[in-house]
Every structure is written in C-alpha cells, then in structure tokens.
CSV table of C-alpha atoms in Angstrom, one decimal:
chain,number,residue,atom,x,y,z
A,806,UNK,CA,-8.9,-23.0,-33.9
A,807,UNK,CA,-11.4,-25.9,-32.9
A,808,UNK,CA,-8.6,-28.2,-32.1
A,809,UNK,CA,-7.1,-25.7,-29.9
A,810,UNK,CA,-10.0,-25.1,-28.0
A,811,UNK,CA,-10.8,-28.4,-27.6
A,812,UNK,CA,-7.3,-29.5,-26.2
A,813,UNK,CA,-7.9,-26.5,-24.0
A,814,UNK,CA,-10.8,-27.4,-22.4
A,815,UNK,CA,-9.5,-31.4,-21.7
A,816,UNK,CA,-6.3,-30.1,-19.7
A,817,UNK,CA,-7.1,-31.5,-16.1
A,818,UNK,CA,-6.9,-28.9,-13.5
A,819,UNK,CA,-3.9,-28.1,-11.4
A,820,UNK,CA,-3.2,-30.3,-8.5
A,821,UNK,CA,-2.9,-28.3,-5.2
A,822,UNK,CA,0.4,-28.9,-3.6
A,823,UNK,CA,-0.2,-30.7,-0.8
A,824,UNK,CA,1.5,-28.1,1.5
A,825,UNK,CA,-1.4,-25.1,0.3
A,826,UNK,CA,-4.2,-25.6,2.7
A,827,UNK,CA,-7.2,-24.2,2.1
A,828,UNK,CA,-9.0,-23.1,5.4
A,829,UNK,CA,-12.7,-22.2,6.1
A,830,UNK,CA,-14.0,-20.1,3.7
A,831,UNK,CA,-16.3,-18.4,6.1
A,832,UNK,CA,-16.4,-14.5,6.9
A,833,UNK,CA,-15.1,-14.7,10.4
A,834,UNK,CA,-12.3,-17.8,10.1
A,835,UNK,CA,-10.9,-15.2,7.1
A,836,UNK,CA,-10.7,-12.8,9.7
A,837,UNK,CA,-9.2,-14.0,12.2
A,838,UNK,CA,-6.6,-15.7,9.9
A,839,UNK,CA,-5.9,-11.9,8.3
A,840,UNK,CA,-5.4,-11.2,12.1
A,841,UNK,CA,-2.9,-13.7,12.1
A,842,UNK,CA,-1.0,-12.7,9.3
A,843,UNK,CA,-1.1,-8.8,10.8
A,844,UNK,CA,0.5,-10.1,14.1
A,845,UNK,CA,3.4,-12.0,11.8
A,846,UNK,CA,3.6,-8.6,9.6
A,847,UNK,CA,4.1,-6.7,13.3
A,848,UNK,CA,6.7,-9.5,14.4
A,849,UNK,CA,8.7,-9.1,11.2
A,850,UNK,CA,8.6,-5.2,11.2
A,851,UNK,CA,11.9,-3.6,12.9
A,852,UNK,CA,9.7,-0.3,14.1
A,853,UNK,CA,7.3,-3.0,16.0
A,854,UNK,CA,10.2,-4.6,18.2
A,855,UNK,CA,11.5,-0.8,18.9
A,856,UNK,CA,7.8,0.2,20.3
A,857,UNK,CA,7.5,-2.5,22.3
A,858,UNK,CA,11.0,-2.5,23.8
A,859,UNK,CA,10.5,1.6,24.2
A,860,UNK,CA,7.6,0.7,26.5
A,861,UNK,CA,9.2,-1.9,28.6
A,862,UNK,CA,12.1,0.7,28.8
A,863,UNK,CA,10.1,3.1,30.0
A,864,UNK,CA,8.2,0.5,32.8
A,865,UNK,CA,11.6,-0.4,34.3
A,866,UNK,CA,13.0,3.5,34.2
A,867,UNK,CA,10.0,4.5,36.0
A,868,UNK,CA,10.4,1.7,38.9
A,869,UNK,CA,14.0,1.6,38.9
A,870,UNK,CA,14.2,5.5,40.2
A,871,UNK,CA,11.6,4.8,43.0
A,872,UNK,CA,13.6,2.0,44.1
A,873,UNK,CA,16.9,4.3,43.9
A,874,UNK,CA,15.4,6.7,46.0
A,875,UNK,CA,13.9,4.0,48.4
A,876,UNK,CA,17.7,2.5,48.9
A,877,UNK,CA,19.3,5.6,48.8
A,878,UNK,CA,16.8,6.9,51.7
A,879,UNK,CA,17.3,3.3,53.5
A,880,UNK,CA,21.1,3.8,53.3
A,881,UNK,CA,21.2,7.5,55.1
A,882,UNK,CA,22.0,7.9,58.8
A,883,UNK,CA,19.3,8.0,61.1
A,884,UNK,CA,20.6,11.3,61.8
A,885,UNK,CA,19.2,12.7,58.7
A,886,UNK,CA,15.7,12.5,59.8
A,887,UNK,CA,16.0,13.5,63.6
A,888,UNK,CA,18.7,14.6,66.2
A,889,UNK,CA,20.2,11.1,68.2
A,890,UNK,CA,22.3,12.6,70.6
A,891,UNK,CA,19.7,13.5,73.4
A,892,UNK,CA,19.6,9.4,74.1
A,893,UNK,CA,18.0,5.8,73.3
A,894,UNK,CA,14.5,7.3,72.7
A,895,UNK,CA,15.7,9.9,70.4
A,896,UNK,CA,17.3,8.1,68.7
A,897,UNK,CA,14.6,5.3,68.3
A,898,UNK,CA,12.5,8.4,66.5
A,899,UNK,CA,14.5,8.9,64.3
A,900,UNK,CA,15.5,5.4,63.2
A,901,UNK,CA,11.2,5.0,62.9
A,902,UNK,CA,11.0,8.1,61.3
A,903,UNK,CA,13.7,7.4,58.4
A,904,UNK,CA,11.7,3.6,58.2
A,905,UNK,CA,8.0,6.1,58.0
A,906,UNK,CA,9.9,7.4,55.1
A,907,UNK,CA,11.1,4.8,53.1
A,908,UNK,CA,7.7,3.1,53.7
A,909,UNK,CA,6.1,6.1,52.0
A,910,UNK,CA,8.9,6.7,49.2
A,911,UNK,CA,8.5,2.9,48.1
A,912,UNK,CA,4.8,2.5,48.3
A,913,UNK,CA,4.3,2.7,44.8
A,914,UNK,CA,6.6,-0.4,44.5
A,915,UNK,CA,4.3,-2.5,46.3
A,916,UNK,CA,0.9,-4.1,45.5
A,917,UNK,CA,-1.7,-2.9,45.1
A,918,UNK,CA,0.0,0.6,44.2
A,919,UNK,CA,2.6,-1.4,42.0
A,920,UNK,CA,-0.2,-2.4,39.6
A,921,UNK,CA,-1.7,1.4,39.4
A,922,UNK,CA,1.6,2.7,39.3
A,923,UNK,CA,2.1,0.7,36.0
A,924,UNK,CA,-1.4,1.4,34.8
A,925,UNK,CA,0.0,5.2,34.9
A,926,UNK,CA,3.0,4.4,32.6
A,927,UNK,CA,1.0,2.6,30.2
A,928,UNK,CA,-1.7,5.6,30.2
A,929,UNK,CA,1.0,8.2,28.8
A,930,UNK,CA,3.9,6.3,27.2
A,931,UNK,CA,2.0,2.9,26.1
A,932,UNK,CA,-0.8,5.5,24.6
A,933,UNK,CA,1.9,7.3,22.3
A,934,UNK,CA,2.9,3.8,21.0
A,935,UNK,CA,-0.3,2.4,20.6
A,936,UNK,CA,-1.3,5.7,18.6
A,937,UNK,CA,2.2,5.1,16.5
A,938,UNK,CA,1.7,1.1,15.9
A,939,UNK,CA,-1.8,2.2,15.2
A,940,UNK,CA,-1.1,4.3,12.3
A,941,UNK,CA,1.3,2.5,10.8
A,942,UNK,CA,-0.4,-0.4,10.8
A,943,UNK,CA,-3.3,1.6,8.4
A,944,UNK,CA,-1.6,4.4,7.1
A,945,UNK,CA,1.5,2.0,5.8
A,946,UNK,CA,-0.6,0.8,3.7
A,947,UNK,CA,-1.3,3.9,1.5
A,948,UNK,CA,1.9,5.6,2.0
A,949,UNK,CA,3.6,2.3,0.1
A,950,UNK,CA,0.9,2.0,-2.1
A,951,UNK,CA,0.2,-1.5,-1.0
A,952,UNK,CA,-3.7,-1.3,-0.4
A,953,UNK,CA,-4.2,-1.7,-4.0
A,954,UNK,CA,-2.9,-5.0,-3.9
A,955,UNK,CA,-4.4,-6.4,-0.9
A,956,UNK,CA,-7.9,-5.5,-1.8
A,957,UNK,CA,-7.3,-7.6,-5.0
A,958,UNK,CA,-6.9,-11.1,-2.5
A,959,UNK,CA,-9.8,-11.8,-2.5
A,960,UNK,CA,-11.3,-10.9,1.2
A,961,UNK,CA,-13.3,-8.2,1.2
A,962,UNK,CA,-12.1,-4.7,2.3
A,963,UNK,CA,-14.7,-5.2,5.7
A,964,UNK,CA,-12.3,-8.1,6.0
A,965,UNK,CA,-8.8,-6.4,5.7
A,966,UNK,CA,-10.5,-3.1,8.0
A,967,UNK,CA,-11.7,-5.9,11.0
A,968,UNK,CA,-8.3,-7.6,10.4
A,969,UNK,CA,-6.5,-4.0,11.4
A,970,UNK,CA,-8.8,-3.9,14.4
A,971,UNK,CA,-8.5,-6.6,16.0
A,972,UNK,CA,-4.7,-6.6,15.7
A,973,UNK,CA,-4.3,-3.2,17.2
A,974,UNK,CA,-7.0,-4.6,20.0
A,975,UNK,CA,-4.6,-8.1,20.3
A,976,UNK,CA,-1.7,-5.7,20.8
A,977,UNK,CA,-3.2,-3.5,23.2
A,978,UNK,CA,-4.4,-6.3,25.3
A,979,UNK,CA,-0.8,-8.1,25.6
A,980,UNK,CA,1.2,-4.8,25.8
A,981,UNK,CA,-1.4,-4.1,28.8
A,982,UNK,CA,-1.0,-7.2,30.6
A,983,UNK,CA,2.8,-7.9,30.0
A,984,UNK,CA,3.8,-4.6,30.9
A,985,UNK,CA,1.5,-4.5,34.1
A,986,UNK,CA,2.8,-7.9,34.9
A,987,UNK,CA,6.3,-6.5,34.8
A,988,UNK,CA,6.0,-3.3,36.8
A,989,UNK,CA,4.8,-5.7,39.7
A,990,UNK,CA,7.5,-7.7,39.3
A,991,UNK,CA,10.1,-5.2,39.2
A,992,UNK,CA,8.5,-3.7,42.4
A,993,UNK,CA,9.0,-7.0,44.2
A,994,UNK,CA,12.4,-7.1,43.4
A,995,UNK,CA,13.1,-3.7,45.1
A,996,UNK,CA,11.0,-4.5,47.9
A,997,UNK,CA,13.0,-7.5,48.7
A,998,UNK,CA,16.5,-5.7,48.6
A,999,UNK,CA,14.5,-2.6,50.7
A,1000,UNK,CA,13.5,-5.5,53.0
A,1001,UNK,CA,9.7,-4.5,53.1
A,1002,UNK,CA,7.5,-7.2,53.6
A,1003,UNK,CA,3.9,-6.7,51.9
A,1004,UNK,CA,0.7,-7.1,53.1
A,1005,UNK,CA,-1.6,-9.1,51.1
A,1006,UNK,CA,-4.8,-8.8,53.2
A,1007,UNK,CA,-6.3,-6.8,50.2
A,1008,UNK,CA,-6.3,-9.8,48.1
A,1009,UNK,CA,-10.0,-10.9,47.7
A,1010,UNK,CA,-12.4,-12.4,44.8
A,1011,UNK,CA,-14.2,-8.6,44.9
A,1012,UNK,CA,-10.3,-7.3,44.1
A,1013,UNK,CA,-9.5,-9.2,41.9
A,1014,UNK,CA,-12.9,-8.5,40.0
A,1015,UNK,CA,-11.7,-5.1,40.0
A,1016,UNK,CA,-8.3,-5.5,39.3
A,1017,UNK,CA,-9.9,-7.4,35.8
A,1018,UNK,CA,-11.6,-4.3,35.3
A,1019,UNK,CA,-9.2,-1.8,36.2
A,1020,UNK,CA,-7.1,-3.7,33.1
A,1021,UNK,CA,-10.1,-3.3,30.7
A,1022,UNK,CA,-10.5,0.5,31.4
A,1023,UNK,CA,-6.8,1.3,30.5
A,1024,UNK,CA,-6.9,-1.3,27.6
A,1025,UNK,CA,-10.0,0.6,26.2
A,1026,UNK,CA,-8.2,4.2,27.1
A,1027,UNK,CA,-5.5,2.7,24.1
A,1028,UNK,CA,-8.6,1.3,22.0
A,1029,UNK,CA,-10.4,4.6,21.0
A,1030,UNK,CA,-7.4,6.6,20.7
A,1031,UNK,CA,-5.8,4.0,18.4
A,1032,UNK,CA,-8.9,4.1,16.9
A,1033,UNK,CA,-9.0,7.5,16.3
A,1034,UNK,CA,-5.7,6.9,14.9
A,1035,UNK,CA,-7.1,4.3,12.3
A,1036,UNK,CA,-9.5,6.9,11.3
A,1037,UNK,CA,-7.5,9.7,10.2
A,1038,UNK,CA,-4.8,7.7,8.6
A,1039,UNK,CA,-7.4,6.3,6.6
A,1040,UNK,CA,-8.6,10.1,6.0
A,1041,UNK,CA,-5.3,11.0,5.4
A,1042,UNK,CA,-4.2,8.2,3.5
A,1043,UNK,CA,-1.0,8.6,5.7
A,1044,UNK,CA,1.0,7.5,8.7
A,1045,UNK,CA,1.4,10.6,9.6
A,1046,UNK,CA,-1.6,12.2,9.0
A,1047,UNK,CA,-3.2,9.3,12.1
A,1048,UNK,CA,-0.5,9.5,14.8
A,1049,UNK,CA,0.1,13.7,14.6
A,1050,UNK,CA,-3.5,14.3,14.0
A,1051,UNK,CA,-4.2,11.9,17.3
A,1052,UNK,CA,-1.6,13.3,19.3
A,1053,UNK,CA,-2.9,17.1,18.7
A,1054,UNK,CA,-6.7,15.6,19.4
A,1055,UNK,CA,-5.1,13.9,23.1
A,1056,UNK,CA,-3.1,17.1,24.1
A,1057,UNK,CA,-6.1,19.8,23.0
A,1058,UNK,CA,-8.4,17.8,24.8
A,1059,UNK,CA,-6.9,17.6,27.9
A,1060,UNK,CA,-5.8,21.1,28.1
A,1061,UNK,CA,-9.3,22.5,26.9
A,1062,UNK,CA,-10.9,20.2,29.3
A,1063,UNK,CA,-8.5,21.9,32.1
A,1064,UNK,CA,-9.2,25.5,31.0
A,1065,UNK,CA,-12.9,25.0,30.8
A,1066,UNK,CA,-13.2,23.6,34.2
A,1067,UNK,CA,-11.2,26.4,35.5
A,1068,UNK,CA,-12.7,29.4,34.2
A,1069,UNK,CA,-16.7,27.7,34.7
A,1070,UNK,CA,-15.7,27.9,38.3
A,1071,UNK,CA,-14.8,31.1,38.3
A,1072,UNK,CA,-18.4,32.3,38.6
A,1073,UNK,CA,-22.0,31.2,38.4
A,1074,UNK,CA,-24.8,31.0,35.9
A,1075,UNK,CA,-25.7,28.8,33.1
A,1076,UNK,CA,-22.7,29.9,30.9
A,1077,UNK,CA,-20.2,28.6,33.4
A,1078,UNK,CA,-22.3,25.5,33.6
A,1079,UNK,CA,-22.3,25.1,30.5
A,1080,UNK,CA,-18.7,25.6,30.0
A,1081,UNK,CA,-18.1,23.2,33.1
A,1082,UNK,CA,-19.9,20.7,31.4
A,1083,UNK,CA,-18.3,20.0,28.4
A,1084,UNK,CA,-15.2,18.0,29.0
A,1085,UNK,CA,-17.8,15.9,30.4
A,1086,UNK,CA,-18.3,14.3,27.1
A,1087,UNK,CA,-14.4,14.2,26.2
A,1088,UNK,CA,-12.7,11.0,25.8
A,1089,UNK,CA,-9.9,11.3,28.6
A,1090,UNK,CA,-12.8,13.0,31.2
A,1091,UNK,CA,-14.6,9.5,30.6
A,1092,UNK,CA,-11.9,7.1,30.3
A,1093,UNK,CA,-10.4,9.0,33.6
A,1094,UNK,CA,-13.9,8.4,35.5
A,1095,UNK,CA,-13.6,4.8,34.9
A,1096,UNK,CA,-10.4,3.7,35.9
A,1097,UNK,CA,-10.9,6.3,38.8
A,1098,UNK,CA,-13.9,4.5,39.8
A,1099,UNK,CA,-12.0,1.2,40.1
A,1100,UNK,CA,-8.6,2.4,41.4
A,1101,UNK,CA,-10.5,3.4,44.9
A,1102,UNK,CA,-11.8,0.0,45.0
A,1103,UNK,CA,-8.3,-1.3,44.4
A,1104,UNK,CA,-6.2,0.7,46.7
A,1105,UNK,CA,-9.2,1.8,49.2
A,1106,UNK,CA,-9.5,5.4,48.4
A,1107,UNK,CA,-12.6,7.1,48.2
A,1108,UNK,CA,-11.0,10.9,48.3
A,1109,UNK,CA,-11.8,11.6,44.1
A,1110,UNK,CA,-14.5,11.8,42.9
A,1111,UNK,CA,-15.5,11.2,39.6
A,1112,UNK,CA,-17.1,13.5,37.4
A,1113,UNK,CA,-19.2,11.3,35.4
A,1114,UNK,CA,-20.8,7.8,36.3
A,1115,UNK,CA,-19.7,4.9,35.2
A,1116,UNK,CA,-22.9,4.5,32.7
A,1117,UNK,CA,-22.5,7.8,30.9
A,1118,UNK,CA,-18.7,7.3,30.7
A,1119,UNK,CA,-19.3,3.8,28.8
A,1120,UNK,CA,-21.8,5.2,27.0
A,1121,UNK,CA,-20.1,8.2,25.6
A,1122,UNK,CA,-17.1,6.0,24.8
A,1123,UNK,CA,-19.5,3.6,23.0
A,1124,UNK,CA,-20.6,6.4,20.6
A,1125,UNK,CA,-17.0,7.5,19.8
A,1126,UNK,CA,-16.2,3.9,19.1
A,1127,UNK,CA,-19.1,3.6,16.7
A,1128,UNK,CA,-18.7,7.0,14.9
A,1129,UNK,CA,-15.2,6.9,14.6
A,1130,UNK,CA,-15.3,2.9,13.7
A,1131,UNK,CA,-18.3,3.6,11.2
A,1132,UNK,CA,-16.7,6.4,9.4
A,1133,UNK,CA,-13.5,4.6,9.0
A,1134,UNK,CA,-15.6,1.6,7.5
A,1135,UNK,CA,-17.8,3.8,5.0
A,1136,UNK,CA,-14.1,5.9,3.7
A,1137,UNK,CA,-12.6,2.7,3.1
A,1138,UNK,CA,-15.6,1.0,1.3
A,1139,UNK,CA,-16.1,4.1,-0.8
A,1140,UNK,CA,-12.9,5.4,-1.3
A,1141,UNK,CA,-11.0,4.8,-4.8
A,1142,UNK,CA,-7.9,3.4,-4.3
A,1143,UNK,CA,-6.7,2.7,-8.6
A,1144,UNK,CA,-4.8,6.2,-8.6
C-alpha cells in the first residue's frame, strides 16, 4: 500500500498539449472569452441564421414595396394626375404634379428618412427576434438541461449570466447597424432607377452626432426587452416562458398605455391625471421619447412632442435595467439547479 502511494505521488504531471492555451485567468478576459464562445454557439445554431435572415427579409420587403409604388407611380400617364388636353401649361401641371407625387411616395427611400424608415422596421420585427434569440439563448439552457454542466467549468455563474448579456448586447448592436446600413442602401438603389437625386445638405458633424444616438436609442429599445426576456426564462426555466411572457408585457403595455391616455383626457381632475400619467413610466413611452427626441433633429421636425424628457426617460429605463438585471443575477445565484 506504501509502494503504491509512493509511485503515485512520483508520476510527473501531464504535459499540456501544446495546442491548449491557457488565457488570462482574470474575471473580465473569462468573460469576454465566454462571450466569444456564445457568438460561435449562435453562429453554429440553425434557429440563429433563420432570425437574422427573417430580419433582413423583412428590411428589403418593406423598401422593395415603396419603391414598387414609386416606379409604378413614375410609369403612369401624366394624365392620371391632371387633365392635358386644355394645352402646354396643362399639361406641364400635371407632368409636375405626378413628379410632386413620386417625390412624396419615395421619400422614405431617401436619406435622412431612409435611415428612420429602417429604425421603424427594426423597432417591430428586429424586437420580436431579439426577444426570441434572447430567450433561447437563456432559457435553452434549462429546457436541455445543460446549465448543470456549464456551471461545473469552472467560471462562476456571474460569469456565464455576463457572458449571455453581452452576447444578446453584441447582437443587438450588429443586427442594428447592418440592418440600418442595408435599408439605406436598398433606398439608394430605388432612387437611382426612380431617377431622384438627393440632397445631402443635411449632412453635418451635429447630424451625425445624432444619427450616433438615434442608433443607441433603438439598440437600447431591443436591450431591455431582451432583457426582460432573460429574466423570465430564467424565472421560468424556459424558452418559452421569456419570449411569450415578453411579448404579452410589449403588447399590454402599449395598449394600456393607449387606453389610459385616452380615457384621462376625457375629463379633468386628479384621477384623469393620474391615469394620464402612468404610461409615463412605461418602457415603450420612454424608449419612444428618446428616439422621438432625436428623429426631429434628424429629419428637422419639431411637430411631436415628447411626453417625457430625455433625463426621466433614461432614468426610468436605467431602473428597469437594474431591477430586471439584478433579479435575474440573484435567481440564478440562488437557484438550485442538481434536480
């Protein structure tokens, strides 16, 4: 038994293949390198590749009716938008008039309305598939059963949670920026077979400041609702359970948002006050105020106004982010995950 031990204890240690590198051991470089190895999960999955090509799909359907109409308006007769029999002048109107129109069909096709028009896609369609991605990145892994093994890696389960986040954050920002980048780009295209030059007077340091920001209000409209989404898969302990459960939260909050406003302006007092004051602290009411703040800066339009400032809208999102982030930290810490 002696011998045995003591032949034990002289075996030399393993030698580390020399194609196993270890990397920094500290807390941040094992984040970000769980961040990378999320983004190579996401690149391998089939269900990734079918979001992403759903929302360029839905850029280029959006853009490529616009520019139908605007070349099936630029194809009709004059004659459709004014009578050209009377003479020269008449029909000069209508020829301008039919041109008035196709300049207002295909305005959305050009910058700077090209660039809000795609922030609009990526506001309804990219926030279903970032709520979707979202929860499957989270809830995948207790509907499979595979966050028992990955919190026995090693990295802590703070590690593994900031890993998910700043992949869904890494995705947001590149779906943003490539899929805004494409709807201008597609717009260009129609506006050179509509044969509509563009005007870039608008392009200026202070616009494209805004523009910057503009991007950062819609990329943290996806955050905190994919971050919603993180917290009640990990509630739920299912996919399912984060991208319905978000869904329901997005669709009842803009629709009891609508009804309040509506029926505290149907009279006076501090009840209807009251009442008109509550979708003031709503996600959407603030995330709206933002980008609504920026978009008159970007396309010169001061008609809306805003509900909330800018510093109670970033504020109000900022305590959403750190409730909903800080409850999702403390379940995942706490939670027993052996059965």
């Amino acid at each position: 038994m002696g011998a045995s031990s003591q032949t034990k204890r002289e075996l030399p240690p393993l030698a580390r293949r020399e194609t196993v590198v270890m990397g920094n051991q500290g807390y941040v470089s094992i984040v970000l390198r769980l961040i990378g190895v999320e983004l190579y999960k996401l690149r391998r999955r089939a269900m990734s590749r079918i979001l992403g090509v759903l929302a360029i799909i839905a850029v280029v359907i959006v853009f490529a009716l616009i520019g139908s109409w605007a070349l099936v308006t630029r194809s009709m007769p004059a004659a459709s938008f004014g009578q050209t029999s009377v003479g020269t002048a008449s029909n000069a109107r209508a020829l301008q008039a039919r041109q008035d129109t196709l300049q207002s069909i295909s305005q959305p096709l050009r910058l700077p309305d090209s660039f809000t028009t795609s922030a609009q896609i990526i506001d309804y369609v990219g926030l279903i598939l970032i709520i979707i991605l979202a929860g499957s990145i989270v809830g995948g892994e207790y509907s499979v059963g595979t966050v028992r093994l990955m919190f026995t890696r090693g990295p802590t389960r703070g590690q593994f949670f900031l890993a998910k986040l700043g992949t869904i954050l890494a995705c947001t920002i590149l779906g943003t920026v490539v899929l805004m980048a494409l709807g201008v780009v597609i717009g260009a295209l129609f506006n050179f077979l509509l044969g509509i030059g563009s005007n870039l007077h608008f392009l200026t340091a202070a616009w494209l400041g805004h523009t910057l920001i503009y991007t950062l209000t819609v990329v943290l409209n996806l955050f905190v609702y994919a971050i919603i989404a993180v917290f009640l898969s990990i509630l739920g302990k299912t996919t399912t359970a984060g991208v319905a459960g978000t869904l329901i939260w997005w669709v009842v909050e803009n629709v009891l948002g609508s009804v309040l406003s509506i029926v505290g302006a149907l009279g006076h007092g501090p009840v209807n006050s009251f009442m008109q004051a509550i979708p003031n602290y709503f996600i959407s009411t603030n995330v709206d105020a933002l980008q609504q703040n920026q978009h008159a800066f970007l396309l010169d339009d001061r008609s809306f106004m805003p509900q909330v400032s800018d510093v109670h809208a970033l504020l109000m999102l900022a305590c959403y982010l750190i409730l909903l982030i800080g409850l999702s930290w403390w379940v995942m810490q706490k939670r027993d995950v052996t059965n």
